[in-house]
Amino acid sequence: MSVTKKLIITHMMRSGSTYISGLLSCLPDFENYLHGHFFPEKYYNSKRRYTVCLIRRPVDWYFSQWNYGRERKSGDIYRSINSIYYRIRMYEKLKRYEIFDKNEAFYQLFTLYNRNKIYSNDNESFTNFVKLVSSSDFLKSIGIKKILSKYGQGVMFGYLCYACFKNKRPSIQNDVSTFFKKNTSVDELVFLENIDEVLDNILLSLNYTHEEIENAKIFNSNRNSTLKKYKITDYINSNLIKEINNKEHFINSLCDKAISSRLIF
């Protein structure tokens, strides 16, 4: 989470958070950067600040998660798959969250995942990764499988809920759209592909000047990712695209809407 006196950007992992954190840190009233993917209690009542979360296309998000784990041997999902000790630490942290199903997650703490060809250069490795993080065991391990199952969503939607919801038991609704709108604490979702235009408009509406925004962009422009660039087309096919989009149909619908209008709640 990145915080200025006027703006909060919650951290939806692998959705441009590094870029946006760097940009906000260059603004004159930057206050804090909090590492983590969950809405901190410290800022629950920040009504004077505008709260934003970034999203991206689900297929791109899944690929970015896999590629980051393969290159860096790091990230929440990589460590959840590869380290029992990490899952135990996360369980201790997350059991304070009302949205987190403690019983569901506890019994999955010591699951041994089939890690063969998950982070290799094999053309099937990305497919294997998608299958693993979509499995019942993995969804239980993050403690919100029942919610995901109820609304027919995948792991990406789960992490979006963590990034946007306060620490209280969520209000269950009849459909996923109403569920998210009823429980979210963010004012707006920003589609990663529209980030420059939409973020400029948000910052201007919060009375940042054109000069402050442009100076922040200049200072932030030299911070480039060191991840290797792989062609997603080498690892994906139409069936896998369809499978991911079906699992994350709500986020896909948000991305479609973001092309023509802002996603303000």
PDB file of C-alpha atoms in Angstrom:
ATOM      1  CA  MET A   1       0.000   0.000   0.000  1.00  0.00           C
ATOM      2  CA  SER A   2       1.269   3.457  -0.951  1.00  0.00           C
ATOM      3  CA  VAL A   3      -0.041   6.482   0.914  1.00  0.00           C
ATOM      4  CA  THR A   4       0.027  10.244   0.369  1.00  0.00           C
ATOM      5  CA  LYS A   5      -1.956  12.825   2.303  1.00  0.00           C
ATOM      6  CA  LYS A   6      -4.667  12.650  -0.369  1.00  0.00           C
ATOM      7  CA  LEU A   7      -4.437   9.204  -1.941  1.00  0.00           C
ATOM      8  CA  ILE A   8      -4.142   5.533  -0.973  1.00  0.00           C
ATOM      9  CA  ILE A   9      -3.166   2.847  -3.490  1.00  0.00           C
ATOM     10  CA  THR A  10      -3.833  -0.660  -2.171  1.00  0.00           C
ATOM     11  CA  HIS A  11      -1.455  -3.402  -3.267  1.00  0.00           C
ATOM     12  CA  MET A  12      -2.963  -5.951  -5.666  1.00  0.00           C
ATOM     13  CA  MET A  13       0.138  -8.017  -6.408  1.00  0.00           C
ATOM     14  CA  ARG A  14       1.506  -8.205  -9.939  1.00  0.00           C
ATOM     15  CA  SER A  15      -0.772  -5.391 -11.106  1.00  0.00           C
ATOM     16  CA  GLY A  16       1.603  -2.460 -11.467  1.00  0.00           C
ATOM     17  CA  SER A  17       2.152  -1.838  -7.764  1.00  0.00           C
ATOM     18  CA  THR A  18       5.922  -1.334  -8.119  1.00  0.00           C
ATOM     19  CA  TYR A  19       5.417   1.330 -10.778  1.00  0.00           C
ATOM     20  CA  ILE A  20       2.644   3.117  -8.905  1.00  0.00           C
ATOM     21  CA  SER A  21       4.502   3.012  -5.579  1.00  0.00           C
ATOM     22  CA  GLY A  22       7.540   4.567  -7.221  1.00  0.00           C
ATOM     23  CA  LEU A  23       5.416   7.277  -8.793  1.00  0.00           C
ATOM     24  CA  LEU A  24       3.602   8.177  -5.581  1.00  0.00           C
ATOM     25  CA  SER A  25       6.852   8.215  -3.630  1.00  0.00           C
ATOM     26  CA  CYS A  26       7.961  11.091  -5.879  1.00  0.00           C
ATOM     27  CA  LEU A  27       4.950  13.257  -4.993  1.00  0.00           C
ATOM     28  CA  PRO A  28       5.638  16.042  -2.459  1.00  0.00           C
ATOM     29  CA  ASP A  29       3.222  14.739   0.201  1.00  0.00           C
ATOM     30  CA  PHE A  30       4.169  11.043   0.052  1.00  0.00           C
ATOM     31  CA  GLU A  31       3.788   9.505   3.530  1.00  0.00           C
ATOM     32  CA  ASN A  32       4.334   5.774   3.593  1.00  0.00           C
ATOM     33  CA  TYR A  33       4.809   2.511   1.750  1.00  0.00           C
ATOM     34  CA  LEU A  34       3.480  -0.583   3.513  1.00  0.00           C
ATOM     35  CA  HIS A  35       4.609  -3.930   2.144  1.00  0.00           C
ATOM     36  CA  GLY A  36       1.859  -6.527   1.912  1.00  0.00           C
ATOM     37  CA  HIS A  37      -1.270  -7.401  -0.006  1.00  0.00           C
ATOM     38  CA  PHE A  38      -3.929  -6.765   2.624  1.00  0.00           C
ATOM     39  CA  PHE A  39      -5.844  -3.638   3.572  1.00  0.00           C
ATOM     40  CA  PRO A  40      -4.170  -2.407   6.829  1.00  0.00           C
ATOM     41  CA  GLU A  41      -6.373  -1.454   9.769  1.00  0.00           C
ATOM     42  CA  LYS A  42      -4.362   1.744  10.173  1.00  0.00           C
ATOM     43  CA  TYR A  43      -6.143   3.224   7.156  1.00  0.00           C
ATOM     44  CA  TYR A  44      -9.671   1.835   7.621  1.00  0.00           C
ATOM     45  CA  ASN A  45     -11.127   5.249   8.458  1.00  0.00           C
ATOM     46  CA  SER A  46      -9.176   7.389   5.992  1.00  0.00           C
ATOM     47  CA  LYS A  47     -12.291   9.074   4.626  1.00  0.00           C
ATOM     48  CA  ARG A  48     -10.313  12.154   3.640  1.00  0.00           C
ATOM     49  CA  ARG A  49      -8.170  10.095   1.287  1.00  0.00           C
ATOM     50  CA  TYR A  50      -9.194   8.635  -2.063  1.00  0.00           C
ATOM     51  CA  THR A  51      -8.539   4.885  -2.205  1.00  0.00           C
ATOM     52  CA  VAL A  52      -7.624   3.084  -5.431  1.00  0.00           C
ATOM     53  CA  CYS A  53      -6.707  -0.477  -6.393  1.00  0.00           C
ATOM     54  CA  LEU A  54      -5.151  -1.587  -9.684  1.00  0.00           C
ATOM     55  CA  ILE A  55      -6.382  -4.555 -11.727  1.00  0.00           C
ATOM     56  CA  ARG A  56      -5.268  -6.165 -14.967  1.00  0.00           C
ATOM     57  CA  ARG A  57      -6.472  -8.824 -17.391  1.00  0.00           C
ATOM     58  CA  PRO A  58      -6.615 -12.210 -15.638  1.00  0.00           C
ATOM     59  CA  VAL A  59      -4.585 -14.042 -18.303  1.00  0.00           C
ATOM     60  CA  ASP A  60      -1.816 -11.440 -17.980  1.00  0.00           C
ATOM     61  CA  TRP A  61      -2.002 -11.609 -14.165  1.00  0.00           C
ATOM     62  CA  TYR A  62      -1.654 -15.409 -14.059  1.00  0.00           C
ATOM     63  CA  PHE A  63       1.256 -15.276 -16.490  1.00  0.00           C
ATOM     64  CA  SER A  64       2.941 -12.504 -14.501  1.00  0.00           C
ATOM     65  CA  GLN A  65       2.558 -14.508 -11.275  1.00  0.00           C
ATOM     66  CA  TRP A  66       4.141 -17.554 -12.885  1.00  0.00           C
ATOM     67  CA  ASN A  67       6.932 -15.610 -14.599  1.00  0.00           C
ATOM     68  CA  TYR A  68       7.802 -13.696 -11.396  1.00  0.00           C
ATOM     69  CA  GLY A  69       8.066 -16.936  -9.436  1.00  0.00           C
ATOM     70  CA  ARG A  70      10.171 -18.560 -12.135  1.00  0.00           C
ATOM     71  CA  GLU A  71      12.581 -15.626 -12.431  1.00  0.00           C
ATOM     72  CA  ARG A  72      12.794 -14.391  -8.845  1.00  0.00           C
ATOM     73  CA  LYS A  73      11.988 -17.556  -6.869  1.00  0.00           C
ATOM     74  CA  SER A  74       9.807 -15.276  -4.793  1.00  0.00           C
ATOM     75  CA  GLY A  75       6.299 -13.881  -4.451  1.00  0.00           C
ATOM     76  CA  ASP A  76       3.357 -14.968  -2.289  1.00  0.00           C
ATOM     77  CA  ILE A  77       2.128 -17.673  -4.651  1.00  0.00           C
ATOM     78  CA  TYR A  78       5.591 -19.101  -5.352  1.00  0.00           C
ATOM     79  CA  ARG A  79       6.363 -19.330  -1.634  1.00  0.00           C
ATOM     80  CA  SER A  80       2.922 -20.736  -0.827  1.00  0.00           C
ATOM     81  CA  ILE A  81       3.579 -23.555  -3.292  1.00  0.00           C
ATOM     82  CA  ASN A  82       7.178 -24.218  -2.273  1.00  0.00           C
ATOM     83  CA  SER A  83       7.415 -23.517   1.448  1.00  0.00           C
ATOM     84  CA  ILE A  84       5.414 -25.019   4.297  1.00  0.00           C
ATOM     85  CA  TYR A  85       7.144 -22.581   6.656  1.00  0.00           C
ATOM     86  CA  TYR A  86       5.883 -19.646   4.598  1.00  0.00           C
ATOM     87  CA  ARG A  87       2.315 -21.008   4.698  1.00  0.00           C
ATOM     88  CA  ILE A  88       2.537 -21.307   8.470  1.00  0.00           C
ATOM     89  CA  ARG A  89       3.743 -17.690   8.776  1.00  0.00           C
ATOM     90  CA  MET A  90       0.974 -16.483   6.487  1.00  0.00           C
ATOM     91  CA  TYR A  91      -1.598 -18.491   8.432  1.00  0.00           C
ATOM     92  CA  GLU A  92      -0.497 -16.849  11.687  1.00  0.00           C
ATOM     93  CA  LYS A  93      -0.839 -13.451  10.052  1.00  0.00           C
ATOM     94  CA  LEU A  94      -4.078 -14.009   8.169  1.00  0.00           C
ATOM     95  CA  LYS A  95      -6.036 -15.726  10.925  1.00  0.00           C
ATOM     96  CA  ARG A  96      -6.712 -12.232  12.282  1.00  0.00           C
ATOM     97  CA  TYR A  97      -8.817 -11.518   9.192  1.00  0.00           C
ATOM     98  CA  GLU A  98     -12.536 -12.221   9.401  1.00  0.00           C
ATOM     99  CA  ILE A  99     -12.705 -13.078   5.696  1.00  0.00           C
ATOM    100  CA  PHE A 100     -10.101 -15.785   6.266  1.00  0.00           C
ATOM    101  CA  ASP A 101     -11.515 -19.285   6.944  1.00  0.00           C
ATOM    102  CA  LYS A 102      -9.130 -20.517   9.637  1.00  0.00           C
ATOM    103  CA  ASN A 103     -10.381 -24.117   9.725  1.00  0.00           C
ATOM    104  CA  GLU A 104     -10.326 -24.452   5.961  1.00  0.00           C
ATOM    105  CA  ALA A 105      -6.778 -23.135   5.756  1.00  0.00           C
ATOM    106  CA  PHE A 106      -5.373 -25.021   8.737  1.00  0.00           C
ATOM    107  CA  TYR A 107      -5.903 -28.459   7.234  1.00  0.00           C
ATOM    108  CA  GLN A 108      -4.025 -27.396   4.098  1.00  0.00           C
ATOM    109  CA  LEU A 109      -0.933 -26.069   5.860  1.00  0.00           C
ATOM    110  CA  PHE A 110       1.032 -29.244   5.303  1.00  0.00           C
ATOM    111  CA  THR A 111      -0.178 -30.128   1.804  1.00  0.00           C
ATOM    112  CA  LEU A 112       2.631 -31.278  -0.469  1.00  0.00           C
ATOM    113  CA  TYR A 113       1.934 -29.826  -3.898  1.00  0.00           C
ATOM    114  CA  ASN A 114       3.087 -31.520  -7.068  1.00  0.00           C
ATOM    115  CA  ARG A 115       5.743 -29.001  -8.065  1.00  0.00           C
ATOM    116  CA  ASN A 116       7.108 -30.870 -11.069  1.00  0.00           C
ATOM    117  CA  LYS A 117       7.383 -28.707 -14.164  1.00  0.00           C
ATOM    118  CA  ILE A 118       5.645 -25.723 -12.547  1.00  0.00           C
ATOM    119  CA  TYR A 119       8.456 -23.200 -12.937  1.00  0.00           C
ATOM    120  CA  SER A 120      10.465 -24.761 -15.751  1.00  0.00           C
ATOM    121  CA  ASN A 121      10.971 -23.653 -19.359  1.00  0.00           C
ATOM    122  CA  ASP A 122       8.763 -26.466 -20.551  1.00  0.00           C
ATOM    123  CA  ASN A 123       5.850 -25.261 -22.686  1.00  0.00           C
ATOM    124  CA  GLU A 124       3.423 -27.044 -20.369  1.00  0.00           C
ATOM    125  CA  SER A 125       4.744 -25.431 -17.182  1.00  0.00           C
ATOM    126  CA  PHE A 126       2.413 -22.437 -17.275  1.00  0.00           C
ATOM    127  CA  THR A 127      -0.562 -24.752 -17.851  1.00  0.00           C
ATOM    128  CA  ASN A 128       0.533 -26.820 -14.844  1.00  0.00           C
ATOM    129  CA  PHE A 129       0.826 -23.647 -12.768  1.00  0.00           C
ATOM    130  CA  VAL A 130      -2.732 -22.561 -13.628  1.00  0.00           C
ATOM    131  CA  LYS A 131      -4.075 -25.989 -12.723  1.00  0.00           C
ATOM    132  CA  LEU A 132      -2.250 -25.975  -9.397  1.00  0.00           C
ATOM    133  CA  VAL A 133      -3.376 -22.514  -8.220  1.00  0.00           C
ATOM    134  CA  SER A 134      -6.923 -23.359  -9.328  1.00  0.00           C
ATOM    135  CA  SER A 135      -6.965 -26.604  -7.367  1.00  0.00           C
ATOM    136  CA  SER A 136      -9.165 -27.113  -4.337  1.00  0.00           C
ATOM    137  CA  ASP A 137      -6.143 -27.579  -2.064  1.00  0.00           C
ATOM    138  CA  PHE A 138      -4.508 -24.311  -3.070  1.00  0.00           C
ATOM    139  CA  LEU A 139      -7.741 -22.313  -2.821  1.00  0.00           C
ATOM    140  CA  LYS A 140      -8.269 -23.715   0.664  1.00  0.00           C
ATOM    141  CA  SER A 141      -4.733 -22.728   1.628  1.00  0.00           C
ATOM    142  CA  ILE A 142      -5.517 -19.033   1.094  1.00  0.00           C
ATOM    143  CA  GLY A 143      -8.604 -19.385   3.278  1.00  0.00           C
ATOM    144  CA  ILE A 144     -11.388 -18.143   1.014  1.00  0.00           C
ATOM    145  CA  LYS A 145     -12.313 -21.167  -1.090  1.00  0.00           C
ATOM    146  CA  LYS A 146     -15.962 -21.103   0.055  1.00  0.00           C
ATOM    147  CA  ILE A 147     -16.373 -17.519  -1.163  1.00  0.00           C
ATOM    148  CA  LEU A 148     -14.631 -18.272  -4.448  1.00  0.00           C
ATOM    149  CA  SER A 149     -16.765 -21.369  -4.977  1.00  0.00           C
ATOM    150  CA  LYS A 150     -19.998 -19.533  -4.176  1.00  0.00           C
ATOM    151  CA  TYR A 151     -19.361 -16.894  -6.820  1.00  0.00           C
ATOM    152  CA  GLY A 152     -17.540 -19.083  -9.334  1.00  0.00           C
ATOM    153  CA  GLN A 153     -14.294 -17.114  -9.144  1.00  0.00           C
ATOM    154  CA  GLY A 154     -10.584 -17.969  -9.082  1.00  0.00           C
ATOM    155  CA  VAL A 155      -7.547 -17.152  -7.004  1.00  0.00           C
ATOM    156  CA  MET A 156      -7.067 -13.697  -8.568  1.00  0.00           C
ATOM    157  CA  PHE A 157     -10.456 -12.567  -7.265  1.00  0.00           C
ATOM    158  CA  GLY A 158      -9.453 -13.903  -3.853  1.00  0.00           C
ATOM    159  CA  TYR A 159      -6.379 -11.700  -3.700  1.00  0.00           C
ATOM    160  CA  LEU A 160      -8.446  -8.747  -4.966  1.00  0.00           C
ATOM    161  CA  CYS A 161     -10.795  -9.226  -2.003  1.00  0.00           C
ATOM    162  CA  TYR A 162      -7.836  -9.227   0.381  1.00  0.00           C
ATOM    163  CA  ALA A 163      -6.529  -6.011  -1.170  1.00  0.00           C
ATOM    164  CA  CYS A 164      -9.891  -4.211  -1.047  1.00  0.00           C
ATOM    165  CA  PHE A 165     -11.849  -5.521   1.955  1.00  0.00           C
ATOM    166  CA  LYS A 166     -11.578  -4.406   5.574  1.00  0.00           C
ATOM    167  CA  ASN A 167     -11.007  -6.864   8.386  1.00  0.00           C
ATOM    168  CA  LYS A 168     -14.584  -7.884   9.019  1.00  0.00           C
ATOM    169  CA  ARG A 169     -16.801 -10.767   8.020  1.00  0.00           C
ATOM    170  CA  PRO A 170     -17.974 -10.000   4.464  1.00  0.00           C
ATOM    171  CA  SER A 171     -21.637  -9.518   3.684  1.00  0.00           C
ATOM    172  CA  ILE A 172     -22.735 -12.398   1.442  1.00  0.00           C
ATOM    173  CA  GLN A 173     -24.855 -11.330  -1.535  1.00  0.00           C
ATOM    174  CA  ASN A 174     -26.718 -13.080  -4.340  1.00  0.00           C
ATOM    175  CA  ASP A 175     -24.160 -12.313  -7.052  1.00  0.00           C
ATOM    176  CA  VAL A 176     -20.463 -11.543  -7.277  1.00  0.00           C
ATOM    177  CA  SER A 177     -20.880  -7.953  -8.484  1.00  0.00           C
ATOM    178  CA  THR A 178     -23.107  -6.995  -5.544  1.00  0.00           C
ATOM    179  CA  PHE A 179     -20.830  -8.903  -3.167  1.00  0.00           C
ATOM    180  CA  PHE A 180     -17.788  -6.893  -4.231  1.00  0.00           C
ATOM    181  CA  LYS A 181     -19.564  -3.525  -4.254  1.00  0.00           C
ATOM    182  CA  LYS A 182     -21.074  -4.172  -0.822  1.00  0.00           C
ATOM    183  CA  ASN A 183     -17.771  -5.123   0.798  1.00  0.00           C
ATOM    184  CA  THR A 184     -15.090  -3.118  -0.974  1.00  0.00           C
ATOM    185  CA  SER A 185     -13.360  -0.260   0.825  1.00  0.00           C
ATOM    186  CA  VAL A 186     -11.830   1.259  -2.300  1.00  0.00           C
ATOM    187  CA  ASP A 187     -13.331   4.196  -4.172  1.00  0.00           C
ATOM    188  CA  GLU A 188     -12.093   3.164  -7.600  1.00  0.00           C
ATOM    189  CA  LEU A 189     -10.483   0.290  -9.499  1.00  0.00           C
ATOM    190  CA  VAL A 190      -7.977   1.327 -12.164  1.00  0.00           C
ATOM    191  CA  PHE A 191      -7.339  -0.891 -15.178  1.00  0.00           C
ATOM    192  CA  LEU A 192      -3.582  -1.264 -15.690  1.00  0.00           C
ATOM    193  CA  GLU A 193      -3.795  -0.550 -19.431  1.00  0.00           C
ATOM    194  CA  ASN A 194      -5.465   2.811 -18.700  1.00  0.00           C
ATOM    195  CA  ILE A 195      -3.272   3.703 -15.753  1.00  0.00           C
ATOM    196  CA  ASP A 196      -1.540   6.827 -17.105  1.00  0.00           C
ATOM    197  CA  GLU A 197      -4.693   8.594 -18.269  1.00  0.00           C
ATOM    198  CA  VAL A 198      -6.905   7.612 -15.333  1.00  0.00           C
ATOM    199  CA  LEU A 199      -4.271   8.234 -12.681  1.00  0.00           C
ATOM    200  CA  ASP A 200      -3.575  11.700 -14.108  1.00  0.00           C
ATOM    201  CA  ASN A 201      -7.281  12.518 -13.823  1.00  0.00           C
ATOM    202  CA  ILE A 202      -7.417  11.194 -10.248  1.00  0.00           C
ATOM    203  CA  LEU A 203      -4.357  13.180  -9.175  1.00  0.00           C
ATOM    204  CA  LEU A 204      -5.637  16.365 -10.822  1.00  0.00           C
ATOM    205  CA  SER A 205      -9.016  15.924  -9.100  1.00  0.00           C
ATOM    206  CA  LEU A 206      -7.137  15.702  -5.779  1.00  0.00           C
ATOM    207  CA  ASN A 207      -5.496  19.078  -6.538  1.00  0.00           C
ATOM    208  CA  TYR A 208      -2.046  17.865  -7.501  1.00  0.00           C
ATOM    209  CA  THR A 209      -0.607  20.187 -10.131  1.00  0.00           C
ATOM    210  CA  HIS A 210       0.438  19.195 -13.638  1.00  0.00           C
ATOM    211  CA  GLU A 211       4.005  20.070 -12.678  1.00  0.00           C
ATOM    212  CA  GLU A 212       3.995  17.803  -9.610  1.00  0.00           C
ATOM    213  CA  ILE A 213       2.606  14.907 -11.649  1.00  0.00           C
ATOM    214  CA  GLU A 214       5.089  15.328 -14.505  1.00  0.00           C
ATOM    215  CA  ASN A 215       8.043  15.684 -12.127  1.00  0.00           C
ATOM    216  CA  ALA A 216       6.995  12.473 -10.357  1.00  0.00           C
ATOM    217  CA  LYS A 217       6.843  10.647 -13.702  1.00  0.00           C
ATOM    218  CA  ILE A 218      10.310  11.876 -14.664  1.00  0.00           C
ATOM    219  CA  PHE A 219      11.851  10.756 -11.366  1.00  0.00           C
ATOM    220  CA  ASN A 220      10.114   7.385 -11.654  1.00  0.00           C
ATOM    221  CA  SER A 221      10.907   6.752 -15.324  1.00  0.00           C
ATOM    222  CA  ASN A 222      14.303   5.112 -14.703  1.00  0.00           C
ATOM    223  CA  ARG A 223      12.896   2.391 -12.474  1.00  0.00           C
ATOM    224  CA  ASN A 224      12.472  -0.501 -14.873  1.00  0.00           C
ATOM    225  CA  SER A 225      11.715  -4.143 -14.136  1.00  0.00           C
ATOM    226  CA  THR A 226      14.614  -6.565 -14.424  1.00  0.00           C
ATOM    227  CA  LEU A 227      12.343  -9.504 -15.235  1.00  0.00           C
ATOM    228  CA  LYS A 228      13.097 -11.245 -18.511  1.00  0.00           C
ATOM    229  CA  LYS A 229      10.482 -10.720 -21.180  1.00  0.00           C
ATOM    230  CA  TYR A 230       8.876 -13.936 -22.337  1.00  0.00           C
ATOM    231  CA  LYS A 231       6.273 -14.248 -25.057  1.00  0.00           C
ATOM    232  CA  ILE A 232       3.033 -15.314 -23.448  1.00  0.00           C
ATOM    233  CA  THR A 233       1.989 -16.865 -26.759  1.00  0.00           C
ATOM    234  CA  ASP A 234       4.726 -19.494 -26.328  1.00  0.00           C
ATOM    235  CA  TYR A 235       3.042 -20.827 -23.189  1.00  0.00           C
ATOM    236  CA  ILE A 236      -0.679 -20.387 -23.704  1.00  0.00           C
ATOM    237  CA  ASN A 237      -3.415 -21.660 -25.975  1.00  0.00           C
ATOM    238  CA  SER A 238      -7.070 -20.846 -26.604  1.00  0.00           C
ATOM    239  CA  ASN A 239      -8.331 -23.506 -24.186  1.00  0.00           C
ATOM    240  CA  LEU A 240      -6.193 -22.174 -21.347  1.00  0.00           C
ATOM    241  CA  ILE A 241      -7.289 -18.603 -22.074  1.00  0.00           C
ATOM    242  CA  LYS A 242     -10.915 -19.733 -21.921  1.00  0.00           C
ATOM    243  CA  GLU A 243     -10.306 -21.605 -18.658  1.00  0.00           C
ATOM    244  CA  ILE A 244      -8.719 -18.585 -16.951  1.00  0.00           C
ATOM    245  CA  ASN A 245     -11.355 -16.162 -18.217  1.00  0.00           C
ATOM    246  CA  ASN A 246     -14.134 -18.451 -16.982  1.00  0.00           C
ATOM    247  CA  LYS A 247     -12.566 -18.594 -13.515  1.00  0.00           C
ATOM    248  CA  GLU A 248     -12.113 -14.823 -13.347  1.00  0.00           C
ATOM    249  CA  HIS A 249     -15.192 -13.684 -15.271  1.00  0.00           C
ATOM    250  CA  PHE A 250     -15.995 -10.873 -12.818  1.00  0.00           C
ATOM    251  CA  ILE A 251     -12.553  -9.261 -13.108  1.00  0.00           C
ATOM    252  CA  ASN A 252     -12.700  -9.673 -16.874  1.00  0.00           C
ATOM    253  CA  SER A 253     -16.036  -7.858 -16.931  1.00  0.00           C
ATOM    254  CA  LEU A 254     -14.495  -5.027 -14.895  1.00  0.00           C
ATOM    255  CA  CYS A 255     -11.631  -4.733 -17.366  1.00  0.00           C
ATOM    256  CA  ASP A 256     -14.120  -4.595 -20.239  1.00  0.00           C
ATOM    257  CA  LYS A 257     -16.035  -1.789 -18.516  1.00  0.00           C
ATOM    258  CA  ALA A 258     -12.834   0.107 -17.756  1.00  0.00           C
ATOM    259  CA  ILE A 259     -12.140   0.521 -21.459  1.00  0.00           C
ATOM    260  CA  SER A 260     -15.105   2.886 -21.836  1.00  0.00           C
ATOM    261  CA  SER A 261     -15.569   4.332 -18.321  1.00  0.00           C
ATOM    262  CA  ARG A 262     -13.975   4.648 -14.898  1.00  0.00           C
ATOM    263  CA  LEU A 263     -14.743   2.018 -12.256  1.00  0.00           C
ATOM    264  CA  ILE A 264     -15.932   4.174  -9.363  1.00  0.00           C
ATOM    265  CA  PHE A 265     -17.834   2.608  -6.439  1.00  0.00           C
TER     266      PHE A 265
END
